Each structure stands twice: as C-alpha cells, then as structure tokens.
Amino acid sequence: MFKLLAYVSVAVAVVMALGAVLVYQATVVSDARREMQQQAAAIADVVGAEQDPVDAVARISMDGLRVTLISADGTVLYDSQEDAGSLPNHGDRPEVHDALAADDGTGWAERESETLGYVSLYAAQRLANGDVLRLSEERAGLVSVLMGDLLWIGLIVVVLVAVSAAVSHRLARRLVAPVLAIDPAHKARAPYVELGPLVDRLNEQHAELKRQNEQLREADSMRAHFMANVTHELKTPIASIQGAAELIASGICRPEDIGGFAERIYGDARRLSALVSDILLLSKLEAGERARDATKVFGAREPVDLLAVARDVAMSLEPLAERHGVQIRVAGIAAVVDGYPRQLDEICRNLVSNAIRYGGTPVTVRVLERDGHAQLTVTDRGPGVPADEQEKVFERFYRVDKSRSREGGGTGLGLAIVKHAAALNGGTVSLESEPGRCSFTVTF
C-alpha cells in the first residue's frame, strides 16, 4: 500500500507540475502575442507617417524587444541588435510572409531559440508603404521553467512520499483489522463488499470441512463397528473348530463321535471361508466405487442379459431350495445391462439365497424393463421385514432375526454386497415388505 500510494503521489505531483507549467507557458505566450501585436500596430502607425521609416524606427527605444524593419522583398533595412547588412534575407520567415500576405497585415511565429530552454516570439505588422515591422522577444520555455522549479518539485515529491508512508501505515492497519477479525472456524460476514465472494467461499469451505469431518467420524465409527463385528463373526466358527479339534486331539471324545466333530469342523470351516470371501468381496466392491476407473479392479464392462443370469442362479441354487422346501420361479423378459458379469451374478445370487433361507415359498425372480431401465426383482412369501428395520438390512452383519439368521448359515454381508455391487453397476436397491411378502428390486 505504501508503494502504491507513493507511486501515485509522485506521479500526480509530476503530472500536476507538467500541467501547471504547460498552462502557464500557454498563458504567457498568449499574453505576449497580444501585447506584442498591439505594440507592433502602434509603432507601425507612427512609422508609417514618417518620410524615412528607417530613421523613425531607429529613434524608437523598446526595452527587451528587438525591432527589425524588412522591405517587401525580404531585405533587412534595420535591426536594433544586429547590423542590417550582415543579416540574410527574411522573406522566407513565416511571420514576414504572413504579414505580407494577410489582409490585416499581421503575422506571428514561435521558434525554439538557440539558447537552450527558451522560445523566440515574433510579431510582424505590414506598413502602408509595403515594408514589414517585426518585434521579437525571448521567453522562458517549458524546460527552462521546469529546471527553475526543479528544487520545489523535488521538495514536494519528498513531502508526498513521507505523507504516503504515514497515511498508508494507518490506512493499512484500519483496512486489515476487520479482515484479521474474520474467524474461519465460524460463519463470518464480509467486512467489505469487495470481500463478499472470499468470505462466502470461506463459509462454504468451512461447511464442507464440517461435513467431511462428520463423514470421517461416521466412517471411523462404522470401521470400528465393522471390525468388532468381523472379530465376533470370526471368533464364533474358530472357537467351534478349536473346541471340536481339541476334543478329538485329546482323545476325550468317543470314536463313534469323531465323525460328528469332523462334520462340525468342516461346516464351521466352510462358514469361515464364506465369511472371509464375503469380507474380501465387500472391500473390493468399495474400492471399485472409490476408484476413478473401476475397470482396473473388475475388468471391462460388457453387455449382460439379466434373465440369463437369473436362470443360471436359480439352477445353481436348486439344491439349497430343495433342502429348505422352497420352490424357485423365474419369469420376465430379456433385459441387457452394461456391467460386470461377476458382480451382477453376486447381486442375483445373494438376493435369491436370502429369500430361500429366510423367506417362504415360492421365491419368484422377475426381470423386467420399465421406462428404459432394466429391473431385477426377487420376491418371497416369508414373514417380511418390519418397517422400522427396513433401512438397516443393508448394513454389514445386520440381521433381523439373529438366531434364525445364524441357523441359516449366512454371513450377514449379503445385502451389503448387493447394495455396493448394484452401485458399482449403476443401479439402486429398494425394499418393499409386509407380513407374508418381501420384495427386493434392483433398478439399473
């Protein structure tokens, strides 16, 4: 601010000085022209009445003015400062030419003097006999005036710079104080209109940071909850495997019971393997959602017929459906989705296996196309999901009926996998449920 004010002040001082000198110079020259022309006209009237113009001019005394008498052909007849015979022909001088040619017989000219910083002024008047009377005078020019006032201009510039330093210091403190008072940690108001966009941006960034902090806290809470659930879910089958193996290894169990314990170990190992596989799959799906290019994680997208996927899944899950006494029906039309085949299979498989384990017969899988969007709907005739728990079923390890869910052999991650896999393939999952009916719909 000091530099800016100093530069502006010095520039203003210089411009004002130049402007003042120019105005002064123009005024002085204008006054001099009027005065010299009046004097030339008065002298011409006197000289014109004399028989000998040269003698009449020589008798006139003009302090500070040079008087020259020039004939019509440009010959110098008389000069008050130089020998007339030594002067060249003046017929080509602008003021002489104008005086001879003008109706009023007057001429005027300004020329840079041989003396540095001065200007020569010439006023010419034609006499009655055709001769030209010329008056000339040297006046201080622009450079001369500036050089004469250079000391004062320098003093003014120094004073202005000093004043600029003091003013800019106080002005800066007053201007910056409200800015320093802005608290980015709270919603602020702009102290100046010009700072409005900046303060609005700060407020937006503060709100965004608060939102991101909330998301981070939620994510941290979900991570802690997820780790606790994973630990719990892993410990259960591990404890069962460890207990059964310990009984066999210690020889405590009877030989005829070894097969039962081995079957328990095998079942819990399969459950443990399925849980680890689901955890890894869920982590991979979340990584794919965060990645800018999911093809690096899951490969290239390709057209997939949902109806064909539904039929393949129903066929592969037929043994599970028979064990639970559930009938599977597949209906609908061919609907093509541009996505990842493996993940689309996971979506359908998890929905159908959940319906078989926890729903009621029959389980119906429908593939439709509505408003240009492919839809996969899995419906069962089971007890349904209570309204107050419908938003929670897509959370990791959440179970509506925990005892029954464990008996069904699920990992508690199926619907979470469905939600993330659907998002990865550009789809959304919705649930409609009431007693005796439960329907999950994935719209792509």
Coordinates of C-alpha atoms in Angstrom, one line a residue:
M1 CA 0.0 0.0 0.0
F2 CA 2.9 2.4 0.8
K3 CA 4.5 1.7 -2.6
L4 CA 1.2 2.2 -4.4
L5 CA 0.4 5.5 -2.6
A6 CA 4.0 6.7 -3.1
Y7 CA 3.9 5.9 -6.8
V8 CA 0.6 7.6 -7.3
S9 CA 1.5 10.6 -5.3
V10 CA 4.8 11.1 -7.2
A11 CA 3.0 10.6 -10.5
V12 CA 0.3 13.1 -9.6
A13 CA 3.0 15.6 -8.5
V14 CA 4.9 15.3 -11.7
V15 CA 1.8 15.4 -13.9
M16 CA 0.4 18.4 -12.0
A17 CA 3.8 20.2 -12.3
L18 CA 3.9 19.5 -16.1
G19 CA 0.3 20.5 -16.5
A20 CA 0.8 23.7 -14.5
V21 CA 3.9 24.6 -16.5
L22 CA 2.1 23.9 -19.8
V23 CA -0.9 26.1 -18.8
Y24 CA 1.4 28.8 -17.5
Q25 CA 3.5 28.7 -20.7
A26 CA 0.4 28.8 -22.9
T27 CA -1.0 31.8 -20.9
V28 CA 2.3 33.7 -21.0
V29 CA 2.7 33.1 -24.8
S30 CA -0.9 34.2 -25.4
D31 CA -0.5 37.4 -23.4
A32 CA 2.9 38.1 -25.0
R33 CA 1.4 37.7 -28.5
R34 CA -1.5 40.0 -27.8
E35 CA 0.8 42.6 -26.2
M36 CA 3.5 42.4 -29.0
Q37 CA 0.9 42.7 -31.8
Q38 CA -0.6 45.7 -30.1
Q39 CA 2.8 47.3 -29.8
A40 CA 3.7 46.4 -33.4
A41 CA 0.4 48.0 -34.7
A42 CA 1.1 51.2 -32.6
I43 CA 4.7 51.5 -33.9
A44 CA 3.5 50.9 -37.5
D45 CA 1.1 53.8 -37.2
V46 CA 3.9 56.1 -36.0
V47 CA 6.5 54.9 -38.5
G48 CA 4.0 54.9 -41.4
A49 CA 3.5 58.7 -41.0
E50 CA 7.3 59.4 -41.3
Q51 CA 9.1 60.2 -44.6
D52 CA 12.1 58.0 -43.6
P53 CA 10.8 54.8 -42.0
V54 CA 14.3 53.6 -41.1
D55 CA 15.2 56.7 -39.3
A56 CA 11.8 56.7 -37.5
V57 CA 12.3 53.1 -36.3
A58 CA 15.9 53.8 -35.2
R59 CA 14.6 56.6 -32.9
I60 CA 12.2 54.2 -31.1
S61 CA 13.5 52.6 -27.9
M62 CA 11.9 49.3 -26.9
D63 CA 13.2 47.8 -23.7
G64 CA 13.6 44.0 -24.0
L65 CA 12.2 43.9 -27.6
R66 CA 14.2 43.5 -30.8
V67 CA 12.9 45.7 -33.6
T68 CA 13.5 44.8 -37.3
L69 CA 12.4 46.6 -40.4
I70 CA 12.1 44.5 -43.5
S71 CA 11.3 45.5 -47.1
A72 CA 8.7 43.8 -49.2
D73 CA 11.4 41.7 -51.0
G74 CA 12.7 40.4 -47.6
T75 CA 15.8 42.7 -47.4
V76 CA 16.6 43.7 -43.8
L77 CA 16.5 47.6 -43.7
Y78 CA 17.1 48.0 -40.0
D79 CA 17.7 45.8 -36.8
S80 CA 18.0 47.1 -33.3
Q81 CA 20.6 44.5 -32.2
E82 CA 22.5 43.5 -35.4
D83 CA 24.0 45.2 -38.4
A84 CA 21.2 45.1 -41.1
G85 CA 23.7 44.4 -43.8
S86 CA 25.0 41.3 -42.2
L87 CA 21.5 39.7 -41.8
P88 CA 20.2 37.3 -44.5
N89 CA 17.0 37.8 -46.5
H90 CA 14.0 37.5 -44.2
G91 CA 11.4 36.9 -46.9
D92 CA 11.1 33.3 -46.1
R93 CA 10.3 33.9 -42.4
P94 CA 6.8 32.7 -41.6
E95 CA 5.8 35.9 -39.7
V96 CA 7.1 38.1 -42.5
H97 CA 5.4 36.0 -45.2
D98 CA 2.1 36.1 -43.3
A99 CA 2.3 39.9 -42.7
L100 CA 2.8 40.5 -46.5
A101 CA 0.0 38.0 -47.4
A102 CA -2.6 38.6 -44.7
D103 CA -5.5 41.1 -45.3
D104 CA -4.9 42.7 -41.9
G105 CA -1.2 42.8 -42.5
T106 CA -0.3 40.9 -39.3
G107 CA 2.0 37.8 -38.8
W108 CA 3.0 35.7 -35.8
A109 CA 5.5 32.9 -35.2
E110 CA 7.2 31.0 -32.4
R111 CA 10.6 29.3 -32.8
E112 CA 12.9 27.4 -30.5
S113 CA 15.7 29.8 -29.5
E114 CA 19.4 28.9 -30.0
T115 CA 19.6 29.4 -26.2
L116 CA 18.6 26.1 -24.5
G117 CA 15.2 26.2 -22.8
Y118 CA 14.0 29.4 -24.4
V119 CA 11.5 30.2 -27.2
S120 CA 11.6 33.2 -29.6
L121 CA 8.3 35.1 -30.2
Y122 CA 7.8 37.1 -33.4
A123 CA 5.0 39.7 -34.2
A124 CA 5.0 41.3 -37.6
Q125 CA 3.0 44.3 -39.0
R126 CA 2.8 45.5 -42.6
L127 CA 3.3 49.2 -43.1
A128 CA 1.5 51.4 -45.5
N129 CA 4.5 51.5 -47.9
G130 CA 4.7 47.7 -48.0
D131 CA 7.6 47.3 -45.6
V132 CA 7.2 45.0 -42.6
L133 CA 7.9 45.9 -39.0
R134 CA 8.8 42.9 -36.8
L135 CA 9.1 42.8 -33.0
S136 CA 10.8 39.8 -31.3
E137 CA 11.4 38.6 -27.8
E138 CA 12.8 35.6 -26.0
R139 CA 10.7 33.9 -23.3
A140 CA 11.5 31.0 -20.9
G141 CA 10.3 27.7 -22.5
L142 CA 8.9 24.6 -20.8
V143 CA 12.3 23.1 -20.0
S144 CA 13.6 26.3 -18.6
V145 CA 10.5 26.7 -16.3
L146 CA 10.8 23.2 -15.1
M147 CA 14.5 23.5 -14.4
G148 CA 13.8 26.7 -12.5
D149 CA 11.2 24.9 -10.3
L150 CA 13.0 21.6 -10.0
L151 CA 14.0 22.2 -6.4
W152 CA 10.5 22.9 -5.4
I153 CA 9.1 19.9 -7.3
G154 CA 11.7 17.7 -5.6
L155 CA 10.7 19.0 -2.2
I156 CA 7.0 18.4 -2.9
V157 CA 7.8 14.8 -4.0
V158 CA 9.7 14.1 -0.8
V159 CA 6.9 15.5 1.3
L160 CA 4.3 13.5 -0.6
V161 CA 6.3 10.2 -0.2
A162 CA 6.6 10.9 3.6
V163 CA 2.9 11.6 3.8
S164 CA 2.2 8.5 1.8
A165 CA 4.2 6.4 4.2
A166 CA 2.3 7.7 7.2
V167 CA -1.1 7.5 5.6
S168 CA -0.5 4.0 4.1
H169 CA 0.6 2.7 7.5
R170 CA -2.5 3.9 9.3
L171 CA -4.8 3.1 6.3
A172 CA -3.4 -0.5 6.1
R173 CA -4.0 -1.1 9.8
R174 CA -7.6 0.2 9.6
L175 CA -8.3 -1.8 6.4
V176 CA -6.7 -5.0 7.5
A177 CA -8.1 -5.0 11.1
P178 CA -11.6 -6.2 10.0
V179 CA -10.0 -8.8 7.7
L180 CA -7.9 -10.2 10.6
A181 CA -11.1 -10.4 12.7
I182 CA -12.7 -12.9 10.3
D183 CA -12.9 -16.2 12.1
P184 CA -12.8 -19.1 9.5
A185 CA -13.9 -21.5 12.3
H186 CA -17.4 -19.8 12.4
K187 CA -19.7 -18.5 9.8
A188 CA -18.4 -15.0 9.0
R189 CA -19.8 -11.8 7.5
A190 CA -17.8 -9.8 5.0
P191 CA -16.4 -6.5 6.5
Y192 CA -16.3 -5.1 3.0
V193 CA -18.5 -5.6 -0.1
E194 CA -15.4 -6.5 -2.1
L195 CA -14.6 -9.3 0.3
G196 CA -18.0 -10.9 0.0
P197 CA -17.0 -13.6 -2.5
L198 CA -14.0 -14.5 -0.4
V199 CA -15.9 -14.8 2.8
D200 CA -18.7 -16.7 1.1
R201 CA -16.1 -19.1 -0.2
L202 CA -14.6 -19.5 3.3
N203 CA -18.0 -20.2 4.7
E204 CA -18.6 -22.8 2.1
Q205 CA -15.3 -24.4 2.7
H206 CA -16.0 -24.4 6.5
A207 CA -19.3 -26.1 5.9
E208 CA -17.7 -28.6 3.6
L209 CA -15.0 -29.3 6.2
K210 CA -17.6 -29.8 8.9
R211 CA -19.5 -32.2 6.6
Q212 CA -16.3 -34.1 5.7
N213 CA -15.4 -34.3 9.4
E214 CA -18.8 -35.7 10.1
Q215 CA -18.4 -38.3 7.4
L216 CA -14.9 -39.2 8.7
R217 CA -16.3 -39.6 12.2
E218 CA -19.2 -41.8 10.8
A219 CA -16.7 -43.7 8.7
D220 CA -14.5 -44.2 11.8
S221 CA -17.4 -45.4 13.8
M222 CA -18.5 -47.7 11.0
R223 CA -15.0 -49.1 10.7
A224 CA -14.8 -49.7 14.5
H225 CA -18.2 -51.3 14.4
F226 CA -17.3 -53.4 11.3
M227 CA -14.0 -54.6 13.0
A228 CA -15.9 -55.6 16.1
N229 CA -18.5 -57.5 14.0
V230 CA -15.8 -59.2 11.9
T231 CA -13.9 -60.2 15.1
H232 CA -17.1 -61.6 16.6
E233 CA -18.1 -63.4 13.5
L234 CA -14.7 -64.9 13.0
K235 CA -14.3 -65.9 16.6
T236 CA -17.5 -68.0 16.6
P237 CA -16.6 -70.5 14.0
I238 CA -12.9 -70.5 15.1
A239 CA -13.9 -71.3 18.7
S240 CA -16.2 -74.1 17.4
I241 CA -13.4 -75.5 15.2
Q242 CA -10.9 -75.2 18.0
G243 CA -13.1 -76.9 20.6
A244 CA -14.0 -79.8 18.3
A245 CA -10.4 -80.3 17.2
E246 CA -9.2 -80.2 20.8
L247 CA -11.7 -82.9 21.9
I248 CA -10.5 -85.1 19.0
A249 CA -6.8 -84.4 19.7
S250 CA -7.1 -85.1 23.4
G251 CA -8.8 -88.4 22.9
I252 CA -11.7 -87.4 25.1
C253 CA -14.4 -88.0 22.5
R254 CA -15.6 -91.5 21.7
P255 CA -14.6 -92.9 18.4
E256 CA -18.1 -93.0 17.2
D257 CA -18.4 -89.2 17.8
I258 CA -15.3 -88.3 15.8
G259 CA -17.4 -88.2 12.6
G260 CA -19.8 -85.7 14.1
F261 CA -17.0 -83.5 15.3
A262 CA -15.3 -83.7 12.0
E263 CA -18.5 -82.6 10.3
R264 CA -18.8 -79.7 12.7
I265 CA -15.2 -78.6 11.9
Y266 CA -15.9 -78.9 8.2
G267 CA -19.1 -76.9 8.4
D268 CA -17.6 -74.1 10.5
A269 CA -14.5 -74.0 8.2
R270 CA -16.9 -73.5 5.2
R271 CA -18.7 -70.8 7.1
L272 CA -15.4 -69.2 8.0
S273 CA -14.3 -69.4 4.4
A274 CA -17.5 -67.9 3.1
L275 CA -17.2 -65.1 5.7
V276 CA -13.7 -64.2 4.6
S277 CA -14.7 -64.4 1.0
D278 CA -17.6 -62.0 1.6
I279 CA -15.4 -59.6 3.5
L280 CA -12.8 -59.5 0.7
L281 CA -15.6 -59.1 -1.9
L282 CA -17.2 -56.2 0.0
S283 CA -13.8 -54.5 0.4
K284 CA -13.1 -55.0 -3.3
L285 CA -16.5 -53.5 -4.2
E286 CA -15.9 -50.5 -2.0
A287 CA -12.5 -50.0 -3.6
G288 CA -14.1 -50.2 -7.0
E289 CA -16.7 -47.5 -6.0
R290 CA -13.9 -45.2 -4.8
A291 CA -11.7 -45.8 -7.9
R292 CA -12.0 -43.4 -10.8
D293 CA -11.7 -46.3 -13.2
A294 CA -13.3 -49.4 -11.8
T295 CA -12.2 -51.4 -14.9
K296 CA -8.8 -51.6 -13.3
V297 CA -10.3 -53.6 -10.4
F298 CA -13.0 -55.6 -12.1
G299 CA -12.0 -55.6 -15.8
A300 CA -14.0 -54.3 -18.7
R301 CA -17.8 -53.9 -18.7
E302 CA -19.8 -55.9 -21.1
P303 CA -23.5 -56.5 -22.0
V304 CA -25.1 -59.0 -19.7
D305 CA -28.6 -60.5 -20.0
L306 CA -30.2 -60.3 -16.6
L307 CA -32.8 -63.0 -17.5
A308 CA -30.0 -65.5 -18.3
V309 CA -28.2 -64.6 -15.1
A310 CA -31.4 -65.2 -13.1
R311 CA -31.9 -68.6 -14.7
D312 CA -28.3 -69.7 -14.1
V313 CA -28.5 -68.6 -10.4
A314 CA -31.9 -70.4 -9.9
M315 CA -30.5 -73.6 -11.4
S316 CA -27.3 -73.5 -9.2
L317 CA -29.3 -72.8 -6.0
E318 CA -31.9 -75.5 -6.7
P319 CA -30.2 -77.9 -4.2
L320 CA -30.4 -75.2 -1.4
A321 CA -34.0 -74.6 -2.3
E322 CA -34.9 -78.3 -2.0
R323 CA -33.2 -78.5 1.4
H324 CA -35.4 -75.6 2.6
G325 CA -38.5 -76.8 0.8
V326 CA -38.7 -73.7 -1.3
Q327 CA -39.7 -73.5 -5.0
I328 CA -37.9 -71.0 -7.3
R329 CA -39.7 -69.4 -10.2
V330 CA -38.0 -67.3 -12.9
A331 CA -40.1 -65.0 -15.2
G332 CA -39.7 -61.9 -17.3
I333 CA -38.1 -60.7 -20.5
A334 CA -34.5 -60.4 -21.7
A335 CA -33.0 -57.2 -20.4
V336 CA -29.4 -56.3 -21.1
V337 CA -27.3 -54.4 -18.6
D338 CA -23.8 -52.9 -19.4
G339 CA -21.9 -54.0 -16.3
Y340 CA -19.6 -56.5 -14.7
P341 CA -20.9 -60.1 -15.1
R342 CA -19.4 -61.5 -11.9
Q343 CA -21.0 -58.7 -9.8
L344 CA -24.4 -59.0 -11.4
D345 CA -24.3 -62.7 -10.6
E346 CA -23.4 -61.9 -7.0
I347 CA -26.4 -59.5 -6.8
C348 CA -28.9 -62.1 -8.0
R349 CA -27.3 -65.0 -6.0
N350 CA -27.4 -63.1 -2.7
L351 CA -31.0 -62.0 -3.1
V352 CA -32.2 -65.4 -4.1
S353 CA -30.2 -67.3 -1.4
N354 CA -31.5 -64.8 1.2
A355 CA -35.1 -65.4 0.0
I356 CA -34.6 -69.2 0.2
R357 CA -33.0 -69.1 3.7
Y358 CA -35.2 -66.5 5.4
G359 CA -38.3 -66.2 3.2
G360 CA -41.2 -68.5 2.2
T361 CA -42.1 -70.5 -0.8
P362 CA -42.4 -69.7 -3.6
V363 CA -39.4 -67.4 -4.4
T364 CA -40.1 -65.5 -7.6
V365 CA -37.3 -63.9 -9.7
R366 CA -38.6 -61.4 -12.3
V367 CA -36.7 -59.5 -14.9
L368 CA -38.5 -56.5 -16.5
E369 CA -37.8 -53.3 -18.3
R370 CA -39.5 -50.1 -17.3
D371 CA -39.0 -46.7 -18.8
G372 CA -35.8 -47.9 -20.5
H373 CA -34.4 -49.3 -17.2
A374 CA -33.7 -53.0 -16.5
Q375 CA -35.1 -54.3 -13.2
L376 CA -34.4 -57.4 -11.2
T377 CA -37.0 -58.3 -8.6
V378 CA -36.8 -61.1 -6.1
T379 CA -40.0 -61.8 -4.1
D380 CA -40.7 -64.4 -1.3
R381 CA -43.7 -65.2 0.8
G382 CA -41.9 -65.2 4.2
P383 CA -42.6 -63.1 7.3
G384 CA -41.1 -60.0 5.8
V385 CA -39.0 -57.2 7.3
P386 CA -40.5 -54.9 10.0
A387 CA -40.9 -51.3 8.8
D388 CA -38.6 -49.9 11.5
E389 CA -35.7 -52.3 10.3
Q390 CA -36.0 -51.9 6.6
E391 CA -33.4 -49.2 6.4
K392 CA -30.9 -51.3 8.4
V393 CA -30.9 -54.5 6.4
F394 CA -28.3 -53.3 4.0
E395 CA -25.8 -52.6 6.9
R396 CA -22.9 -55.1 7.4
F397 CA -23.7 -58.0 9.7
Y398 CA -27.2 -56.7 10.4
R399 CA -29.7 -59.5 11.0
V400 CA -33.5 -59.1 11.6
D401 CA -33.8 -62.4 13.4
K402 CA -30.3 -63.1 14.7
S403 CA -30.9 -66.6 16.0
R404 CA -32.6 -67.7 12.8
S405 CA -30.1 -66.0 10.6
R406 CA -27.2 -67.9 12.2
E407 CA -29.1 -71.2 11.7
G408 CA -29.5 -70.3 8.0
G409 CA -25.7 -70.1 7.7
G410 CA -25.5 -66.6 6.3
T411 CA -22.6 -64.2 6.9
G412 CA -24.7 -61.1 7.4
L413 CA -22.9 -59.4 4.5
G414 CA -25.2 -60.5 1.6
L415 CA -27.4 -57.4 1.3
A416 CA -24.4 -55.1 1.9
I417 CA -22.7 -56.8 -1.0
V418 CA -25.9 -56.4 -3.1
K419 CA -26.0 -52.6 -2.3
H420 CA -22.4 -51.9 -3.3
A421 CA -22.4 -54.2 -6.3
A422 CA -25.6 -52.5 -7.6
A423 CA -24.0 -49.1 -7.1
L424 CA -20.9 -50.3 -8.9
N425 CA -23.0 -51.3 -11.9
G426 CA -25.0 -48.1 -11.9
G427 CA -28.0 -49.5 -10.0
T428 CA -30.0 -48.8 -6.8
V429 CA -31.7 -51.3 -4.5
S430 CA -35.2 -50.8 -2.9
L431 CA -37.2 -52.9 -0.5
E432 CA -40.9 -53.4 -0.2
S433 CA -42.1 -55.6 2.6
E434 CA -45.2 -56.5 4.6
P435 CA -46.2 -59.6 6.6
G436 CA -46.3 -62.5 4.2
R437 CA -44.4 -60.8 1.4
C438 CA -40.9 -59.4 0.9
S439 CA -39.6 -57.9 -2.4
F440 CA -36.1 -56.6 -3.3
T441 CA -35.8 -54.6 -6.6
V442 CA -32.6 -53.6 -8.3
T443 CA -33.1 -50.9 -10.9
F444 CA -30.2 -50.3 -13.4

